[in-house]
mmCIF file of C-alpha atoms and ligand atoms in Angstrom:
data_model
loop_
_atom_site.group_PDB
_atom_site.id
_atom_site.type_symbol
_atom_site.label_atom_id
_atom_site.label_comp_id
_atom_site.label_asym_id
_atom_site.label_seq_id
_atom_site.Cartn_x
_atom_site.Cartn_y
_atom_site.Cartn_z
ATOM 1 C CA UNK A 117 74.575 45.160 140.508
ATOM 2 C CA UNK A 118 72.197 43.318 138.253
ATOM 3 C CA UNK A 119 74.119 43.882 135.050
ATOM 4 C CA UNK A 120 77.559 42.987 136.291
ATOM 5 C CA UNK A 121 76.489 39.750 137.941
ATOM 6 C CA UNK A 122 75.366 38.603 134.518
ATOM 7 C CA UNK A 123 78.868 38.499 133.156
ATOM 8 C CA UNK A 124 79.981 35.786 135.513
ATOM 9 C CA UNK A 125 77.042 33.417 135.257
ATOM 10 C CA UNK A 126 77.362 31.257 132.236
ATOM 11 C CA UNK A 127 73.732 30.243 131.729
ATOM 12 C CA UNK A 128 72.903 33.875 131.264
ATOM 13 C CA UNK A 129 72.742 34.635 127.580
ATOM 14 C CA UNK A 130 73.848 38.058 126.536
ATOM 15 C CA UNK A 131 70.499 38.783 124.977
ATOM 16 C CA UNK A 132 68.889 38.353 128.358
ATOM 17 C CA UNK A 133 71.169 40.176 130.711
ATOM 18 C CA UNK A 134 73.192 42.568 128.655
ATOM 19 C CA UNK A 135 70.147 44.682 128.157
ATOM 20 C CA UNK A 136 68.779 45.158 131.631
ATOM 21 C CA UNK A 137 70.906 48.042 132.720
ATOM 22 C CA UNK A 138 73.655 48.233 130.192
ATOM 23 C CA UNK A 139 71.447 48.645 127.176
ATOM 24 C CA UNK A 140 72.944 51.056 124.726
ATOM 25 C CA UNK A 141 70.438 53.395 123.261
ATOM 26 C CA UNK A 142 72.228 54.694 120.231
ATOM 27 C CA UNK A 143 69.239 56.600 118.926
ATOM 28 C CA UNK A 144 66.999 58.363 121.390
ATOM 29 C CA UNK A 145 64.037 57.630 119.126
ATOM 30 C CA UNK A 146 64.108 53.955 120.080
ATOM 31 C CA UNK A 147 62.322 55.153 123.231
ATOM 32 C CA UNK A 148 59.591 57.067 121.459
ATOM 33 C CA UNK A 149 56.653 56.016 119.338
ATOM 34 C CA UNK A 150 56.314 56.846 115.670
ATOM 35 C CA UNK A 151 55.659 60.519 114.874
ATOM 36 C CA UNK A 152 56.615 61.701 118.353
ATOM 37 C CA UNK A 153 58.321 65.088 118.224
ATOM 38 C CA UNK A 154 60.782 66.023 120.961
ATOM 39 C CA UNK A 155 63.367 68.697 121.492
ATOM 40 C CA UNK A 156 66.894 67.611 120.686
ATOM 41 C CA UNK A 157 68.569 67.095 124.079
ATOM 42 C CA UNK A 158 71.704 68.706 122.659
ATOM 43 C CA UNK A 159 70.223 71.927 121.413
ATOM 44 C CA UNK A 160 67.575 74.531 122.241
ATOM 45 C CA UNK A 161 66.936 75.098 118.538
ATOM 46 C CA UNK A 162 66.550 71.613 117.173
ATOM 47 C CA UNK A 163 63.642 69.242 117.188
ATOM 48 C CA UNK A 164 63.646 65.517 116.544
ATOM 49 C CA UNK A 165 60.856 63.638 114.826
ATOM 50 C CA UNK A 166 60.846 59.913 115.496
ATOM 51 C CA UNK A 167 59.947 57.369 112.875
ATOM 52 C CA UNK A 168 60.738 53.676 113.069
ATOM 53 C CA UNK A 169 63.001 54.344 116.031
ATOM 54 C CA UNK A 170 65.145 56.760 114.031
ATOM 55 C CA UNK A 171 65.728 60.482 114.555
ATOM 56 C CA UNK A 172 65.134 63.148 111.956
ATOM 57 C CA UNK A 173 66.342 66.622 112.895
ATOM 58 C CA UNK A 174 64.928 70.045 112.081
ATOM 59 C CA UNK A 175 66.354 73.385 113.152
ATOM 60 C CA UNK A 176 64.490 76.532 114.108
ATOM 61 C CA UNK A 177 65.816 79.674 112.452
ATOM 62 C CA UNK A 178 65.765 83.353 113.341
ATOM 63 C CA UNK A 179 63.500 85.204 114.156
ATOM 64 C CA UNK A 180 62.104 82.185 116.053
ATOM 65 C CA UNK A 181 65.323 80.310 116.865
ATOM 66 C CA UNK A 182 64.077 78.123 119.728
ATOM 67 C CA UNK A 183 62.067 74.940 119.691
ATOM 68 C CA UNK A 184 59.223 74.719 122.209
ATOM 69 C CA UNK A 185 58.654 71.068 123.214
ATOM 70 C CA UNK A 186 55.129 71.779 124.474
ATOM 71 C CA UNK A 187 53.642 73.546 121.474
ATOM 72 C CA UNK A 188 56.059 71.834 119.036
ATOM 73 C CA UNK A 189 56.675 75.193 117.370
ATOM 74 C CA UNK A 190 59.639 77.449 116.778
ATOM 75 C CA UNK A 191 59.448 80.407 119.147
ATOM 76 C CA UNK A 192 61.297 83.653 119.934
ATOM 77 C CA UNK A 193 62.237 82.790 123.491
ATOM 78 C CA UNK A 194 62.187 79.837 125.849
ATOM 79 C CA UNK A 195 61.890 80.079 129.612
ATOM 80 C CA UNK A 196 64.634 77.506 130.149
ATOM 81 C CA UNK A 197 66.850 78.474 127.220
ATOM 82 C CA UNK A 198 69.986 78.623 129.424
ATOM 83 C CA UNK A 199 70.101 74.937 130.173
ATOM 84 C CA UNK A 200 68.906 73.216 127.059
ATOM 85 C CA UNK A 201 72.195 73.231 125.135
ATOM 86 C CA UNK A 202 75.077 70.947 126.032
ATOM 87 C CA UNK A 203 77.408 73.164 128.008
ATOM 88 C CA UNK A 204 81.109 73.351 127.242
ATOM 89 C CA UNK A 205 81.593 76.373 129.477
ATOM 90 C CA UNK A 206 84.927 75.958 131.311
ATOM 91 C CA UNK A 207 85.468 72.605 129.591
ATOM 92 C CA UNK A 208 87.409 73.526 126.458
ATOM 93 C CA UNK A 209 89.521 70.552 125.300
ATOM 94 C CA UNK A 210 87.845 68.319 127.870
ATOM 95 C CA UNK A 211 85.310 65.535 127.680
ATOM 96 C CA UNK A 212 81.960 65.946 129.416
ATOM 97 C CA UNK A 213 79.580 63.099 130.202
ATOM 98 C CA UNK A 214 76.402 62.623 128.198
ATOM 99 C CA UNK A 215 73.573 62.811 130.745
ATOM 100 C CA UNK A 216 71.384 60.571 128.561
ATOM 101 C CA UNK A 217 73.590 57.522 128.749
ATOM 102 C CA UNK A 218 76.505 55.908 130.548
ATOM 103 C CA UNK A 219 78.529 55.365 127.379
ATOM 104 C CA UNK A 220 78.213 58.739 125.659
ATOM 105 C CA UNK A 221 80.346 61.833 126.023
ATOM 106 C CA UNK A 222 80.954 65.192 124.382
ATOM 107 C CA UNK A 223 84.368 66.456 123.457
ATOM 108 C CA UNK A 224 84.472 70.219 123.815
ATOM 109 C CA UNK A 225 86.540 71.623 120.961
ATOM 110 C CA UNK A 226 86.254 75.011 122.659
ATOM 111 C CA UNK A 227 83.801 76.544 125.115
ATOM 112 C CA UNK A 228 81.004 76.443 122.549
ATOM 113 C CA UNK A 229 81.496 73.383 120.389
ATOM 114 C CA UNK A 230 80.595 69.966 121.813
ATOM 115 C CA UNK A 231 81.185 66.957 119.586
ATOM 116 C CA UNK A 232 79.372 63.782 120.489
ATOM 117 C CA UNK A 233 81.200 60.490 120.874
ATOM 118 C CA UNK A 234 80.625 57.062 122.420
ATOM 119 C CA UNK A 235 82.775 54.625 124.345
ATOM 120 C CA UNK A 236 83.312 51.111 122.910
ATOM 121 C CA UNK A 237 80.902 48.305 123.799
ATOM 122 C CA UNK A 238 80.985 47.153 127.413
ATOM 123 C CA UNK A 239 82.575 50.395 128.557
ATOM 124 C CA UNK A 240 81.245 53.537 130.216
ATOM 125 C CA UNK A 241 82.528 57.066 130.113
ATOM 126 C CA UNK A 242 83.964 58.398 133.363
ATOM 127 C CA UNK A 243 84.190 62.156 133.473
ATOM 128 C CA UNK A 244 86.424 62.271 136.561
ATOM 129 C CA UNK A 245 89.229 60.398 134.899
ATOM 130 C CA UNK A 246 88.229 61.454 131.352
ATOM 131 C CA UNK A 247 88.306 57.888 130.074
ATOM 132 C CA UNK A 248 86.127 54.985 129.016
ATOM 133 C CA UNK A 249 86.222 52.321 131.710
ATOM 134 C CA UNK A 250 84.838 48.757 131.827
ATOM 135 C CA UNK A 251 81.129 49.031 132.536
ATOM 136 C CA UNK A 252 81.325 46.490 135.357
ATOM 137 C CA UNK A 253 83.703 48.783 137.227
ATOM 138 C CA UNK A 254 81.557 51.841 136.559
ATOM 139 C CA UNK A 255 79.093 53.324 138.966
ATOM 140 C CA UNK A 256 76.912 54.694 136.237
ATOM 141 C CA UNK A 257 73.777 52.534 136.015
ATOM 142 C CA UNK A 258 70.971 54.519 134.522
ATOM 143 C CA UNK A 259 70.704 57.848 132.953
ATOM 144 C CA UNK A 260 69.807 60.773 135.151
ATOM 145 C CA UNK A 261 68.715 62.772 132.187
ATOM 146 C CA UNK A 262 65.613 64.862 132.688
ATOM 147 C CA UNK A 263 63.494 63.538 129.838
ATOM 148 C CA UNK A 264 60.644 65.847 130.757
ATOM 149 C CA UNK A 265 62.772 68.761 129.550
ATOM 150 C CA UNK A 266 62.542 67.502 125.972
ATOM 151 C CA UNK A 267 59.108 65.910 125.710
ATOM 152 C CA UNK A 268 55.689 67.360 126.319
ATOM 153 C CA UNK A 269 53.348 66.123 128.989
ATOM 154 C CA UNK A 270 51.144 63.130 128.447
ATOM 155 C CA UNK A 271 53.235 61.260 125.880
ATOM 156 C CA UNK A 272 54.221 57.716 126.790
ATOM 157 C CA UNK A 273 57.778 56.569 126.204
ATOM 158 C CA UNK A 274 59.815 53.506 126.975
ATOM 159 C CA UNK A 275 61.440 52.761 130.296
ATOM 160 C CA UNK A 276 64.183 50.369 129.312
ATOM 161 C CA UNK A 277 64.418 48.936 132.821
ATOM 162 C CA UNK A 278 61.515 46.569 132.211
ATOM 163 C CA UNK A 279 59.456 45.247 129.320
ATOM 164 C CA UNK A 280 56.238 46.160 131.105
ATOM 165 C CA UNK A 281 57.378 49.622 132.127
ATOM 166 C CA UNK A 282 57.087 53.026 130.533
ATOM 167 C CA UNK A 283 57.304 56.691 131.400
ATOM 168 C CA UNK A 284 55.091 59.680 130.986
ATOM 169 C CA UNK A 285 55.678 63.286 132.032
ATOM 170 C CA UNK A 286 52.896 64.832 134.051
ATOM 171 C CA UNK A 287 53.206 68.561 134.734
ATOM 172 C CA UNK A 288 56.855 68.272 133.830
ATOM 173 C CA UNK A 289 57.538 65.469 136.311
ATOM 174 C CA UNK A 290 58.666 62.034 135.161
ATOM 175 C CA UNK A 291 56.331 59.236 136.183
ATOM 176 C CA UNK A 292 56.994 55.495 136.165
ATOM 177 C CA UNK A 293 54.140 53.407 134.829
ATOM 178 C CA UNK A 294 53.612 49.681 134.540
ATOM 179 C CA UNK A 295 51.354 48.008 132.004
ATOM 180 C CA UNK A 296 48.278 46.492 133.633
ATOM 181 C CA UNK A 297 48.489 43.661 131.153
ATOM 182 C CA UNK A 298 51.068 42.867 128.521
ATOM 183 C CA UNK A 299 54.256 44.725 127.720
ATOM 184 C CA UNK A 300 55.040 48.220 126.561
ATOM 185 C CA UNK A 301 55.607 48.547 122.834
ATOM 186 C CA UNK A 302 57.856 51.564 122.270
ATOM 187 C CA UNK A 303 56.984 51.901 118.595
ATOM 188 C CA UNK A 304 53.257 52.289 119.218
ATOM 189 C CA UNK A 305 53.405 53.832 122.677
ATOM 190 C CA UNK A 306 50.903 51.352 124.089
ATOM 191 C CA UNK A 307 50.733 48.191 126.193
ATOM 192 C CA UNK A 308 50.285 45.175 123.960
ATOM 193 C CA UNK A 309 50.136 41.405 124.276
ATOM 194 C CA UNK A 310 53.431 40.064 125.609
ATOM 195 C CA UNK A 311 54.122 38.019 122.514
ATOM 196 C CA UNK A 312 53.884 41.085 120.292
ATOM 197 C CA UNK A 313 56.672 42.861 122.137
ATOM 198 C CA UNK A 314 60.307 41.890 121.830
ATOM 199 C CA UNK A 315 61.442 41.372 125.390
ATOM 200 C CA UNK A 316 64.943 40.338 126.317
ATOM 201 C CA UNK A 317 64.470 40.318 130.037
ATOM 202 C CA UNK A 318 61.081 39.444 131.418
ATOM 203 C CA UNK A 319 60.154 41.338 134.555
ATOM 204 C CA UNK A 320 60.142 39.288 137.723
ATOM 205 C CA UNK A 321 56.626 38.319 138.826
ATOM 206 C CA UNK A 322 55.749 39.586 142.293
ATOM 207 C CA UNK A 323 57.338 37.481 145.042
ATOM 208 C CA UNK A 324 58.632 35.135 142.352
ATOM 209 C CA UNK A 325 61.029 33.521 144.818
ATOM 210 C CA UNK A 326 58.720 33.736 147.795
ATOM 211 C CA UNK A 327 58.922 36.035 150.774
ATOM 212 C CA UNK A 328 61.399 36.314 153.637
ATOM 213 C CA UNK A 329 58.949 34.244 155.707
ATOM 214 C CA UNK A 330 59.006 31.419 153.198
ATOM 215 C CA UNK A 331 61.642 31.873 150.526
ATOM 216 C CA UNK A 332 61.746 29.452 147.611
ATOM 217 C CA UNK A 333 65.080 27.675 147.479
ATOM 218 C CA UNK A 334 66.671 25.756 144.651
ATOM 219 C CA UNK A 335 63.432 25.689 142.795
ATOM 220 C CA UNK A 336 62.307 26.651 139.308
ATOM 221 C CA UNK A 337 59.173 28.764 138.954
ATOM 222 C CA UNK A 338 57.230 29.775 135.826
ATOM 223 C CA UNK A 339 58.376 33.148 134.468
ATOM 224 C CA UNK A 340 54.832 34.495 134.214
ATOM 225 C CA UNK A 341 55.425 35.581 130.631
ATOM 226 C CA UNK A 342 55.972 32.475 128.525
ATOM 227 C CA UNK A 343 55.112 28.795 128.772
ATOM 228 C CA UNK A 344 58.725 27.858 128.043
ATOM 229 C CA UNK A 345 60.519 30.061 130.520
ATOM 230 C CA UNK A 346 61.283 29.763 134.203
ATOM 231 C CA UNK A 347 63.275 31.468 136.912
ATOM 232 C CA UNK A 348 65.661 29.524 139.084
ATOM 233 C CA UNK A 349 65.454 30.685 142.695
ATOM 234 C CA UNK A 350 68.732 29.926 144.411
ATOM 235 C CA UNK A 351 69.200 29.156 148.087
ATOM 236 C CA UNK A 352 70.403 32.424 149.582
ATOM 237 C CA UNK A 353 70.365 31.272 153.194
ATOM 238 C CA UNK A 354 67.834 31.410 155.977
ATOM 239 C CA UNK A 355 65.024 33.943 155.460
ATOM 240 C CA UNK A 356 66.776 35.266 152.364
ATOM 241 C CA UNK A 357 64.910 35.627 149.099
ATOM 242 C CA UNK A 358 66.785 35.293 145.828
ATOM 243 C CA UNK A 359 66.186 38.785 144.466
ATOM 244 C CA UNK A 360 67.888 38.093 141.184
ATOM 245 C CA UNK A 361 66.836 34.640 139.982
ATOM 246 C CA UNK A 362 68.305 33.409 136.728
ATOM 247 C CA UNK A 363 66.020 32.973 133.771
ATOM 248 C CA UNK A 364 66.110 29.922 131.567
ATOM 249 C CA UNK A 365 63.848 28.324 129.023
ATOM 250 C CA UNK A 366 62.920 24.931 127.671
ATOM 251 C CA UNK A 367 63.892 23.834 124.185
ATOM 252 C CA UNK A 368 61.426 24.428 121.374
ATOM 253 C CA UNK A 369 58.252 22.343 121.599
ATOM 254 C CA UNK A 370 58.640 21.755 125.321
ATOM 255 C CA UNK A 371 56.959 23.719 128.106
ATOM 256 C CA UNK A 372 58.093 24.194 131.651
ATOM 257 C CA UNK A 373 56.217 22.083 134.181
ATOM 258 C CA UNK A 374 56.326 23.320 137.752
ATOM 259 C CA UNK A 375 55.245 20.101 139.442
ATOM 260 C CA UNK A 376 57.896 17.898 137.874
ATOM 261 C CA UNK A 377 60.432 20.763 137.650
ATOM 262 C CA UNK A 378 61.179 19.802 134.093
ATOM 263 C CA UNK A 379 60.489 20.543 130.451
ATOM 264 C CA UNK A 380 57.748 18.326 129.080
ATOM 265 C CA UNK A 381 55.271 17.914 126.266
ATOM 266 C CA UNK A 382 53.241 21.177 125.974
ATOM 267 C CA UNK A 383 49.800 19.591 126.084
ATOM 268 C CA UNK A 384 50.494 18.327 129.582
ATOM 269 C CA UNK A 385 51.252 21.809 130.892
ATOM 270 C CA UNK A 386 48.512 24.199 131.974
ATOM 271 C CA UNK A 387 49.783 27.662 131.085
ATOM 272 C CA UNK A 388 47.775 30.761 130.214
ATOM 273 C CA UNK A 389 50.540 32.526 128.289
ATOM 274 C CA UNK A 390 50.659 32.318 124.515
ATOM 275 C CA UNK A 391 50.814 28.640 123.609
ATOM 276 C CA UNK A 392 52.180 29.385 120.157
ATOM 277 C CA UNK A 393 55.364 30.834 121.605
ATOM 278 C CA UNK A 394 58.202 28.345 121.492
ATOM 279 C CA UNK A 395 56.374 26.000 119.120
ATOM 280 C CA UNK A 396 57.677 25.040 115.694
ATOM 281 C CA UNK A 397 54.370 23.820 114.254
ATOM 282 C CA UNK A 398 51.695 26.028 112.663
ATOM 283 C CA UNK A 399 48.696 24.607 114.584
ATOM 284 C CA UNK A 400 48.659 23.822 118.288
ATOM 285 C CA UNK A 401 46.017 22.487 120.611
ATOM 286 C CA UNK A 402 43.959 25.208 122.304
ATOM 287 C CA UNK A 403 43.251 25.070 126.051
ATOM 288 C CA UNK A 404 39.557 25.721 125.332
ATOM 289 C CA UNK A 405 37.551 23.036 127.138
ATOM 290 C CA UNK A 406 36.705 19.898 125.184
ATOM 291 C CA UNK A 407 39.926 19.616 123.128
ATOM 292 C CA UNK A 408 38.005 20.539 119.970
ATOM 293 C CA UNK A 409 39.828 23.807 119.293
ATOM 294 C CA UNK A 410 43.232 24.699 117.954
ATOM 295 C CA UNK A 411 45.332 27.840 117.625
ATOM 296 C CA UNK A 412 46.885 29.026 114.403
ATOM 297 C CA UNK A 413 50.425 30.228 115.053
ATOM 298 C CA UNK A 414 52.406 32.803 113.100
ATOM 299 C CA UNK A 415 55.926 33.830 114.088
ATOM 300 C CA UNK A 416 55.609 32.195 117.470
ATOM 301 C CA UNK A 417 52.351 33.828 118.447
ATOM 302 C CA UNK A 418 48.674 33.088 118.251
ATOM 303 C CA UNK A 419 46.911 34.417 115.203
ATOM 304 C CA UNK A 420 43.474 33.075 116.063
ATOM 305 C CA UNK A 421 41.538 30.112 117.370
ATOM 306 C CA UNK A 422 39.663 27.686 115.158
ATOM 307 C CA UNK A 423 37.198 24.947 115.971
ATOM 308 C CA UNK A 424 36.999 21.358 114.815
ATOM 309 C CA UNK A 425 33.239 21.441 115.357
ATOM 310 C CA UNK A 426 32.249 18.092 116.844
ATOM 311 C CA UNK A 427 35.638 16.595 116.050
ATOM 312 C CA UNK A 428 38.773 16.610 118.158
ATOM 313 C CA UNK A 429 42.047 18.249 117.287
ATOM 314 C CA UNK A 430 44.920 15.882 116.615
ATOM 315 C CA UNK A 431 47.975 18.072 117.001
ATOM 316 C CA UNK A 432 50.582 15.567 115.821
ATOM 317 C CA UNK A 433 48.859 15.194 112.454
ATOM 318 C CA UNK A 434 47.346 18.705 112.335
ATOM 319 C CA UNK A 435 43.876 17.384 111.544
ATOM 320 C CA UNK A 436 40.442 17.197 113.108
ATOM 321 C CA UNK A 437 39.475 13.605 113.940
ATOM 322 C CA UNK A 438 36.319 11.901 115.140
ATOM 323 C CA UNK A 439 38.174 9.735 117.633
ATOM 324 C CA UNK A 440 37.949 11.159 121.173
ATOM 325 C CA UNK A 441 41.199 12.773 122.265
ATOM 326 C CA UNK A 442 41.847 14.142 125.745
ATOM 327 C CA UNK A 443 44.750 16.102 127.166
ATOM 328 C CA UNK A 444 45.528 17.698 130.535
ATOM 329 C CA UNK A 445 45.082 21.211 129.258
ATOM 330 C CA UNK A 446 41.621 20.983 127.690
HETATM 331 C C1 NAG B 100 84.850 57.611 137.999
HETATM 332 O O1 NAG B 100 86.120 57.303 138.487
HETATM 333 C C2 NAG B 100 86.356 57.776 139.805
HETATM 334 C C3 NAG B 100 87.825 57.530 140.105
HETATM 335 O O2 NAG B 100 88.189 56.193 139.817
HETATM 336 C C4 NAG B 100 85.405 57.068 140.752
HETATM 337 O O3 NAG B 100 85.593 57.512 142.081
HETATM 338 C C5 NAG B 100 83.987 57.361 140.334
HETATM 339 O O4 NAG B 100 83.078 56.638 141.131
HETATM 340 C C6 NAG B 100 83.789 56.978 138.884
HETATM 341 N N1 NAG B 100 82.467 57.390 138.473
HETATM 342 C C7 NAG B 100 81.608 56.539 137.947
HETATM 343 C C8 NAG B 100 80.282 57.137 137.545
HETATM 344 O O5 NAG B 100 81.835 55.363 137.761
#
């Protein structure tokens, strides 16, 4: 019940929690990298080409009316042609759930004509009662759509359940993958530096709140993704680990310091994540030993590192100075 617990905790910004499980994927191409071609989940005859997270449709015509997701060609027949169209059989004048999402549905005009629709924000479609219901009362959490029926093997695509996670189909079976380093960038289909990827809910580091043997209680721990962010591990009782710690972050130009459990001046905080993130100045001190280097920041991330030669970097004045300067981090 990750998503629903978010609604009641006030420190949880919508941008952080709303997306974990309730994320609305309005265009299927937001999952796929540029130029990926997939079969349209609604039709055996249509293909979708993804560009910039947007779908472009093409339709196969007679005498090759079907789209083959493996060869990406229009073909005469498909082995699985019976189950690749949305089925309105026996559902005329009824709504059927969209297997790709919790909020989508099809209205069957007759037994052959599904028309796609979506429930309003914060609601899910419930096929049993044929209505949109509040998402926090819904039991639909993730899609159970078989993505491997529309995409060929070996192509990475986003797993919206975590910034570092993605999927790939291998021999037609969906696999869950995790980036070894960095986060998954849907647009490029690759794992990239964390700061390059928009991430609204950082994955929990392993054992972030300790283990059942020694759970962390009422303590803030670094989020393992930014220098500003932390998780608050609540006291869940004896031998209970907080499995769902709340995320928070320091104000701009302050970093989280574990030892004092507070937000302090960045150059006092040893942190290996991108030191440009959360800073409002264009040049920041680099952790490279000697305090003679600085980082150039663009859009909250490191562009490159520069050296002051034999001089020291004076961050406050953004200049190299001959006077010896020392900081905790370098
Ligand atoms: C739909 O509503 C029925 C009846 O209230 C309920 O039993 C069922 O769990 C709901 N399904 C989902 C996916 O929420």
